[in-house]
Short mmCIF file of C-alpha atoms in Angstrom, two decimals:
data_model
loop_
_atom_site.label_atom_id
_atom_site.label_comp_id
_atom_site.label_asym_id
_atom_site.label_seq_id
_atom_site.Cartn_x
_atom_site.Cartn_y
_atom_site.Cartn_z
CA UNK T 1 -151.73 4.58 -54.20
CA UNK T 2 -155.14 4.94 -52.57
CA UNK T 3 -153.80 3.36 -49.36
CA UNK T 4 -151.00 5.90 -48.99
CA UNK T 5 -151.21 8.52 -46.27
CA UNK T 6 -151.12 11.53 -48.59
CA UNK T 7 -154.11 10.22 -50.55
CA UNK T 8 -156.15 9.38 -47.46
CA UNK T 9 -155.42 12.83 -46.02
CA UNK T 10 -156.42 14.48 -49.29
CA UNK T 11 -159.81 12.78 -49.74
CA UNK T 12 -160.86 13.72 -46.22
CA UNK T 13 -160.56 17.45 -46.93
CA UNK T 14 -163.42 19.66 -48.22
CA UNK T 15 -162.99 19.77 -51.99
CA UNK T 16 -164.79 21.50 -54.88
CA UNK T 17 -163.32 19.36 -57.69
CA UNK T 18 -160.96 16.42 -58.01
CA UNK T 19 -158.74 16.62 -61.10
CA UNK T 20 -156.88 13.37 -61.77
CA UNK T 21 -154.25 13.03 -64.50
CA UNK T 22 -152.04 10.06 -65.32
CA UNK T 23 -150.72 7.75 -67.99
CA UNK T 24 -153.45 5.17 -67.45
CA UNK T 25 -156.19 4.17 -69.88
CA UNK T 26 -159.82 5.17 -69.42
CA UNK T 27 -160.94 2.66 -72.06
CA UNK T 28 -161.00 -0.22 -69.59
CA UNK T 29 -162.08 0.15 -65.98
CA UNK T 30 -159.08 -1.50 -64.36
CA UNK T 31 -157.43 1.52 -62.80
CA UNK T 32 -159.24 4.83 -62.66
CA UNK T 33 -162.39 3.21 -61.29
CA UNK T 34 -160.44 2.17 -58.18
CA UNK T 35 -159.34 5.76 -57.55
CA UNK T 36 -162.82 7.09 -58.29
CA UNK T 37 -164.46 4.66 -55.84
CA UNK T 38 -161.94 5.60 -53.13
CA UNK T 39 -162.86 9.28 -53.55
CA UNK T 40 -166.58 8.46 -53.54
CA UNK T 41 -166.28 6.92 -50.08
CA UNK T 42 -165.83 10.48 -48.77
CA UNK T 43 -167.26 12.70 -51.53
CA UNK T 44 -170.42 11.23 -53.03
CA UNK T 45 -171.29 14.19 -55.29
CA UNK T 46 -168.05 16.12 -55.73
CA UNK T 47 -167.20 16.44 -59.45
CA UNK T 48 -164.27 14.30 -60.63
CA UNK T 49 -162.41 15.07 -63.87
CA UNK T 50 -160.02 12.38 -65.11
CA UNK T 51 -157.44 12.86 -67.88
CA UNK T 52 -155.90 9.54 -68.93
CA UNK T 53 -153.74 8.07 -71.67
CA UNK T 54 -151.61 5.08 -72.71
CA UNK T 55 -153.81 3.36 -75.31
CA UNK T 56 -153.42 6.14 -77.91
CA UNK T 57 -157.21 6.24 -78.39
CA UNK T 58 -159.88 8.91 -78.27
CA UNK T 59 -162.27 7.76 -75.58
CA UNK T 60 -164.57 9.05 -72.86
CA UNK T 61 -166.57 7.41 -70.08
CA UNK T 62 -168.55 8.54 -67.05
CA UNK T 63 -168.35 6.44 -63.90
CA UNK T 64 -171.34 8.27 -62.45
CA UNK T 65 -173.36 11.44 -63.02
CA UNK T 66 -170.72 13.57 -61.27
CA UNK T 67 -167.60 12.41 -63.15
CA UNK T 68 -166.03 12.28 -66.59
CA UNK T 69 -162.86 10.50 -67.79
CA UNK T 70 -161.21 11.53 -71.06
CA UNK T 71 -158.40 10.06 -73.17
CA UNK T 72 -157.25 12.15 -76.12
CA UNK T 73 -155.59 9.99 -78.74
CA UNK T 74 -151.93 9.57 -79.58
CA UNK T 75 -148.95 11.90 -79.86
CA UNK T 76 -150.11 15.44 -80.73
CA UNK T 77 -152.82 14.49 -83.23
CA UNK T 78 -155.68 15.37 -80.88
CA UNK T 79 -156.37 18.13 -78.38
CA UNK T 80 -158.85 16.85 -75.84
CA UNK T 81 -161.35 19.34 -74.42
CA UNK T 82 -163.39 18.73 -71.26
CA UNK T 83 -165.71 21.18 -69.52
CA UNK T 84 -167.63 20.79 -66.25
CA UNK T 85 -170.31 23.24 -65.14
CA UNK T 86 -169.81 23.69 -61.42
CA UNK T 87 -172.78 25.91 -60.48
CA UNK T 88 -175.48 23.31 -59.76
CA UNK T 89 -178.89 24.15 -58.33
CA UNK T 90 -179.89 21.89 -55.44
CA UNK T 91 -176.83 19.60 -55.92
CA UNK T 92 -178.14 18.32 -59.26
CA UNK T 93 -175.92 16.31 -61.63
CA UNK T 94 -172.99 18.21 -63.07
CA UNK T 95 -173.10 19.24 -66.70
CA UNK T 96 -170.04 17.77 -68.46
CA UNK T 97 -168.98 17.83 -72.09
CA UNK T 98 -166.02 16.74 -74.18
CA UNK T 99 -164.61 17.37 -77.64
CA UNK T 100 -161.78 15.83 -79.64
CA UNK T 101 -160.08 18.56 -81.66
CA UNK T 102 -157.82 17.81 -84.62
CA UNK T 103 -154.52 19.47 -83.79
CA UNK T 104 -153.99 21.88 -86.68
CA UNK T 105 -153.91 25.56 -87.40
CA UNK T 106 -157.40 25.71 -88.89
CA UNK T 107 -158.90 24.13 -85.75
CA UNK T 108 -157.09 26.58 -83.51
CA UNK T 109 -158.19 29.61 -85.57
CA UNK T 110 -161.82 28.45 -85.52
CA UNK T 111 -161.98 27.96 -81.76
CA UNK T 112 -160.12 31.18 -80.96
CA UNK T 113 -162.27 33.08 -83.48
CA UNK T 114 -159.23 34.52 -85.23
CA UNK T 115 -158.07 34.86 -88.82
CA UNK T 116 -154.90 33.79 -90.59
CA UNK T 117 -153.59 37.32 -90.25
CA UNK T 118 -154.46 37.75 -86.55
CA UNK T 119 -153.81 34.25 -85.19
CA UNK T 120 -150.05 34.36 -84.57
CA UNK T 121 -148.76 35.94 -81.38
CA UNK T 122 -145.32 37.34 -80.72
CA UNK T 123 -144.53 34.42 -78.40
CA UNK T 124 -145.81 31.93 -80.96
CA UNK T 125 -143.63 33.45 -83.69
CA UNK T 126 -140.60 33.22 -81.39
CA UNK T 127 -141.30 29.54 -80.67
CA UNK T 128 -141.65 28.87 -84.40
CA UNK T 129 -138.31 30.57 -85.06
CA UNK T 130 -136.66 28.55 -82.28
CA UNK T 131 -137.95 25.18 -83.51
CA UNK T 132 -137.17 26.01 -87.14
CA UNK T 133 -133.62 26.90 -86.13
CA UNK T 134 -133.18 23.50 -84.45
CA UNK T 135 -134.75 21.80 -87.48
CA UNK T 136 -132.18 23.44 -89.74
CA UNK T 137 -129.21 22.93 -87.37
CA UNK T 138 -129.92 19.20 -87.12
CA UNK T 139 -130.62 19.01 -90.86
CA UNK T 140 -133.90 17.23 -90.18
CA UNK T 141 -135.23 18.24 -93.59
CA UNK T 142 -132.35 16.71 -95.53
CA UNK T 143 -133.74 14.11 -97.96
CA UNK T 144 -132.09 10.67 -97.72
CA UNK T 145 -134.16 9.07 -100.42
CA UNK T 146 -137.65 8.81 -101.81
CA UNK T 147 -140.38 6.41 -100.76
CA UNK T 148 -142.16 4.90 -103.79
CA UNK T 149 -145.28 4.02 -101.76
CA UNK T 150 -147.22 4.82 -98.64
CA UNK T 151 -146.46 2.38 -95.80
CA UNK T 152 -148.87 2.14 -92.88
CA UNK T 153 -148.57 1.07 -89.25
CA UNK T 154 -152.12 -0.17 -88.82
CA UNK T 155 -154.19 0.73 -91.88
CA UNK T 156 -153.53 -2.56 -93.71
CA UNK T 157 -152.91 -6.15 -92.63
CA UNK T 158 -149.38 -7.41 -91.99
CA UNK T 159 -149.48 -9.50 -95.19
CA UNK T 160 -150.05 -6.38 -97.30
CA UNK T 161 -146.91 -5.04 -99.07
CA UNK T 162 -147.82 -1.56 -97.78
CA UNK T 163 -147.71 -2.66 -94.14
CA UNK T 164 -144.67 -0.90 -92.64
CA UNK T 165 -143.81 -3.79 -90.28
CA UNK T 166 -143.77 -6.11 -93.30
CA UNK T 167 -141.43 -3.69 -95.07
CA UNK T 168 -139.19 -3.49 -92.01
CA UNK T 169 -138.88 -7.23 -91.36
CA UNK T 170 -138.54 -8.41 -94.95
CA UNK T 171 -136.67 -5.61 -96.72
CA UNK T 172 -135.14 -3.06 -94.34
CA UNK T 173 -133.46 -5.58 -92.02
CA UNK T 174 -132.07 -7.58 -94.91
CA UNK T 175 -130.80 -4.62 -96.94
CA UNK T 176 -129.56 -2.37 -94.13
CA UNK T 177 -128.58 -4.66 -91.26
CA UNK T 178 -127.86 -8.15 -92.61
CA UNK T 179 -126.15 -7.39 -95.91
CA UNK T 180 -123.75 -4.96 -94.25
CA UNK T 181 -122.52 -7.45 -91.64
CA UNK T 182 -120.03 -10.28 -91.81
CA UNK T 183 -122.68 -12.97 -91.18
CA UNK T 184 -124.86 -12.23 -94.19
CA UNK T 185 -124.29 -15.76 -95.52
CA UNK T 186 -125.87 -17.35 -92.41
CA UNK T 187 -129.62 -18.14 -92.53
CA UNK T 188 -131.50 -15.90 -90.12
CA UNK T 189 -134.82 -15.29 -88.44
CA UNK T 190 -135.63 -11.70 -87.47
CA UNK T 191 -138.27 -10.98 -84.80
CA UNK T 192 -139.65 -7.65 -83.59
CA UNK T 193 -142.82 -6.43 -81.92
CA UNK T 194 -145.37 -3.84 -82.95
CA UNK T 195 -144.16 -1.18 -80.52
CA UNK T 196 -141.04 -0.43 -82.58
CA UNK T 197 -142.55 1.32 -85.59
CA UNK T 198 -144.21 4.52 -84.43
CA UNK T 199 -145.64 6.12 -87.55
CA UNK T 200 -146.43 5.80 -91.26
CA UNK T 201 -144.16 6.58 -94.20
CA UNK T 202 -145.74 8.58 -97.00
CA UNK T 203 -144.80 8.50 -100.66
CA UNK T 204 -142.25 11.13 -101.56
CA UNK T 205 -138.99 12.46 -100.08
CA UNK T 206 -137.80 10.60 -96.98
CA UNK T 207 -135.90 12.83 -94.54
CA UNK T 208 -133.99 12.40 -91.29
CA UNK T 209 -137.04 13.84 -89.55
CA UNK T 210 -139.15 11.04 -91.08
CA UNK T 211 -136.64 8.46 -89.88
CA UNK T 212 -136.78 9.71 -86.29
CA UNK T 213 -140.57 9.90 -86.41
CA UNK T 214 -140.92 6.32 -87.66
CA UNK T 215 -138.10 4.71 -85.62
CA UNK T 216 -136.96 7.04 -82.80
CA UNK T 217 -135.14 4.46 -80.68
CA UNK T 218 -131.38 3.99 -80.37
CA UNK T 219 -131.31 0.27 -79.63
CA UNK T 220 -128.87 -1.94 -81.46
CA UNK T 221 -129.53 -5.45 -82.72
CA UNK T 222 -128.46 -8.70 -81.11
CA UNK T 223 -128.24 -12.26 -82.38
CA UNK T 224 -127.92 -15.75 -80.99
CA UNK T 225 -127.08 -18.86 -82.98
CA UNK T 226 -129.67 -21.60 -82.49
CA UNK T 227 -130.66 -24.89 -84.07
CA UNK T 228 -133.24 -24.38 -86.79
CA UNK T 229 -135.78 -26.39 -84.78
CA UNK T 230 -135.68 -23.73 -82.04
CA UNK T 231 -135.16 -20.57 -84.10
CA UNK T 232 -138.24 -21.10 -86.23
CA UNK T 233 -140.50 -21.45 -83.15
CA UNK T 234 -139.31 -18.62 -80.90
CA UNK T 235 -141.81 -16.11 -82.26
CA UNK T 236 -144.77 -18.34 -81.38
CA UNK T 237 -143.37 -18.80 -77.88
CA UNK T 238 -143.16 -15.05 -77.36
CA UNK T 239 -146.94 -14.83 -77.65
CA UNK T 240 -147.17 -16.46 -74.22
CA UNK T 241 -146.07 -13.13 -72.71
CA UNK T 242 -148.84 -10.70 -71.68
CA UNK T 243 -149.39 -8.18 -74.43
CA UNK T 244 -147.42 -4.93 -74.21
CA UNK T 245 -149.73 -3.18 -76.63
CA UNK T 246 -153.39 -2.59 -77.23
CA UNK T 247 -155.41 -3.59 -80.26
CA UNK T 248 -157.81 -0.68 -80.72
CA UNK T 249 -160.61 -2.68 -82.30
CA UNK T 250 -160.53 -5.35 -79.58
CA UNK T 251 -160.43 -3.10 -76.54
CA UNK T 252 -163.04 -0.69 -77.91
CA UNK T 253 -165.33 -3.63 -78.69
CA UNK T 254 -164.93 -4.79 -75.10
CA UNK T 255 -165.55 -1.32 -73.71
CA UNK T 256 -168.55 -0.50 -75.90
CA UNK T 257 -170.12 -3.94 -75.80
CA UNK T 258 -170.52 -4.28 -79.56
CA UNK T 259 -168.34 -4.95 -82.58
CA UNK T 260 -166.48 -1.91 -83.78
CA UNK T 261 -167.18 -0.93 -87.40
CA UNK T 262 -164.28 -1.05 -89.83
CA UNK T 263 -164.75 0.88 -93.05
CA UNK T 264 -163.48 -0.91 -96.12
CA UNK T 265 -161.49 1.07 -98.68
CA UNK T 266 -163.65 2.10 -101.61
CA UNK T 267 -162.50 2.15 -105.22
CA UNK T 268 -165.02 4.76 -106.30
CA UNK T 269 -166.43 7.64 -104.29
CA UNK T 270 -169.99 8.85 -104.77
CA UNK T 271 -170.04 12.29 -106.40
CA UNK T 272 -172.16 14.86 -104.59
CA UNK T 273 -172.58 18.59 -105.15
CA UNK T 274 -174.27 19.15 -101.81
CA UNK T 275 -171.85 17.48 -99.41
CA UNK T 276 -168.16 16.88 -100.20
CA UNK T 277 -166.63 13.57 -99.21
CA UNK T 278 -165.05 13.95 -95.76
CA UNK T 279 -161.32 13.38 -95.47
CA UNK T 280 -159.89 10.33 -93.75
CA UNK T 281 -159.46 10.81 -90.03
CA UNK T 282 -160.67 9.81 -86.60
CA UNK T 283 -164.29 8.73 -86.13
CA UNK T 284 -164.69 8.29 -82.39
CA UNK T 285 -166.92 5.84 -80.55
CA UNK T 286 -167.05 6.33 -76.78
CA UNK T 287 -169.40 6.12 -73.79
CA UNK T 288 -170.21 9.79 -73.15
CA UNK T 289 -173.11 10.20 -75.55
CA UNK T 290 -173.43 12.26 -78.71
CA UNK T 291 -170.61 13.01 -81.12
CA UNK T 292 -167.36 14.16 -79.56
CA UNK T 293 -165.44 14.67 -82.80
CA UNK T 294 -164.95 18.35 -83.60
CA UNK T 295 -164.35 17.63 -87.31
CA UNK T 296 -166.28 15.13 -89.40
CA UNK T 297 -164.13 12.48 -91.09
CA UNK T 298 -164.43 9.23 -92.99
CA UNK T 299 -163.18 6.41 -90.79
CA UNK T 300 -159.59 5.28 -91.41
CA UNK T 301 -159.50 1.58 -92.37
CA UNK T 302 -157.86 -0.68 -89.79
CA UNK T 303 -155.69 -3.68 -90.56
CA UNK T 304 -154.15 -6.24 -88.25
CA UNK T 305 -150.52 -6.86 -87.30
CA UNK T 306 -149.61 -9.51 -84.72
CA UNK T 307 -147.90 -8.55 -81.46
CA UNK T 308 -144.71 -10.22 -82.75
CA UNK T 309 -143.75 -10.53 -86.39
CA UNK T 310 -140.83 -11.95 -88.36
CA UNK T 311 -139.33 -12.09 -91.79
CA UNK T 312 -140.90 -14.59 -94.18
CA UNK T 313 -138.27 -17.31 -93.89
CA UNK T 314 -138.64 -20.27 -96.26
CA UNK T 315 -135.49 -22.22 -95.47
CA UNK T 316 -135.52 -25.98 -95.99
CA UNK T 317 -133.00 -26.96 -93.33
CA UNK T 318 -132.29 -29.91 -91.03
CA UNK T 319 -133.50 -29.32 -87.46
CA UNK T 320 -129.94 -29.07 -86.13
CA UNK T 321 -128.72 -26.57 -88.74
CA UNK T 322 -127.36 -23.36 -87.08
CA UNK T 323 -129.44 -20.25 -87.70
CA UNK T 324 -129.02 -16.66 -86.47
CA UNK T 325 -131.96 -15.33 -84.48
CA UNK T 326 -131.82 -11.50 -84.75
CA UNK T 327 -133.78 -9.21 -82.46
CA UNK T 328 -133.73 -5.60 -81.24
CA UNK T 329 -131.79 -5.29 -77.98
CA UNK T 330 -134.82 -4.57 -75.81
CA UNK T 331 -136.34 -7.99 -76.60
CA UNK T 332 -133.34 -9.94 -75.26
CA UNK T 333 -134.65 -10.88 -71.77
CA UNK T 334 -137.96 -12.34 -72.87
CA UNK T 335 -136.43 -13.93 -75.94
CA UNK T 336 -133.95 -15.86 -73.79
CA UNK T 337 -136.83 -17.12 -71.64
CA UNK T 338 -138.73 -18.22 -74.74
CA UNK T 339 -135.67 -19.98 -76.15
CA UNK T 340 -135.17 -21.93 -72.94
CA UNK T 341 -138.77 -23.07 -73.02
CA UNK T 342 -137.99 -24.67 -76.38
CA UNK T 343 -134.50 -25.97 -75.62
CA UNK T 344 -134.11 -29.48 -74.22
CA UNK T 345 -130.33 -29.85 -74.47
CA UNK T 346 -128.91 -26.71 -72.85
CA UNK T 347 -129.77 -23.51 -70.99
CA UNK T 348 -129.11 -20.25 -72.83
CA UNK T 349 -128.21 -16.97 -71.10
CA UNK T 350 -127.91 -13.33 -72.13
CA UNK T 351 -124.17 -13.90 -72.49
CA UNK T 352 -124.97 -16.06 -75.52
CA UNK T 353 -126.37 -13.02 -77.31
CA UNK T 354 -123.92 -10.94 -79.32
CA UNK T 355 -124.08 -7.63 -81.14
CA UNK T 356 -125.32 -7.90 -84.72
CA UNK T 357 -123.96 -5.20 -86.98
CA UNK T 358 -123.36 -1.57 -86.15
CA UNK T 359 -126.66 -0.06 -87.29
CA UNK T 360 -128.99 1.31 -84.60
CA UNK T 361 -132.74 1.05 -84.94
CA UNK T 362 -133.13 4.80 -85.48
CA UNK T 363 -130.77 4.48 -88.48
CA UNK T 364 -132.57 1.53 -89.95
CA UNK T 365 -134.65 2.81 -92.86
CA UNK T 366 -133.06 5.77 -94.63
CA UNK T 367 -129.90 3.89 -95.78
CA UNK T 368 -132.10 1.95 -98.21
#
């Protein structure tokens, strides 16, 4: 990008502030730093404000005393706030600040200095009415069942029964996809990656809205029949691909230069009259100094789930026994490559993969 004509023309013009925004992480320096350095070749002290994304983390860094780069978490859980004081005496360093605001009504009322009665505007009420109408028309609030437990994306390890990927691979796929298809008597290995499940499930009624929040994709499932000797090893081969996703603890440790703390769950909380126990939430560590969190929280525990995971298969089969390898459609290309790395007798193609069942991924939990 920095070599393109439009960019070179832009950085040669007199400029008060460069505002950069894009779906690129500010946690590591492999991206925004290149753009920042290209600007600095022509504007050594012009303020640069960078708004990034992609890793779903709260993070801030400053490349120099005249710049700030901010990343504001995932989905709509966080509102990122950055301010830069432009009036500088004698070209001194700019004064920059950042805050991570929890996205909720109480936060908005506090920062707009309004009350419950005065907060809503006419436009806001109209938007609420519009979205509520769609919610009702699509029957998003219709209960399809009841979850007996909380199931978490990344709060507990994959081996934990409350890990949602564990639930998906070992119960949902078997009950919803396999049992309803005409190959349910064939041994199978199911493989998925951590990008599929997007959010937690909480104990209580499970609605269509919950289903679309947890699994919003419309992919189908595919299968290929393989010898047991190959099927049981495909998952390990997939790890040779560069990671599609970011492990928060790992990349923050690399960025900060020290091991990230992980709070262990506590069975008993200390009782205090003077200071109530903070609720679970984001506790941010970044490189911009001070505390950027607008609301104090207790750190959410973090578990570990591998990039690729599978059902817990325990088949005792001969190496040449046919087994169904089941995957979401979007994993087909790299799965074929991994299979062929393991196969010594034939070359497999995408034509060898067939549709498995009629259930789409976004329909994959509520039928339970």
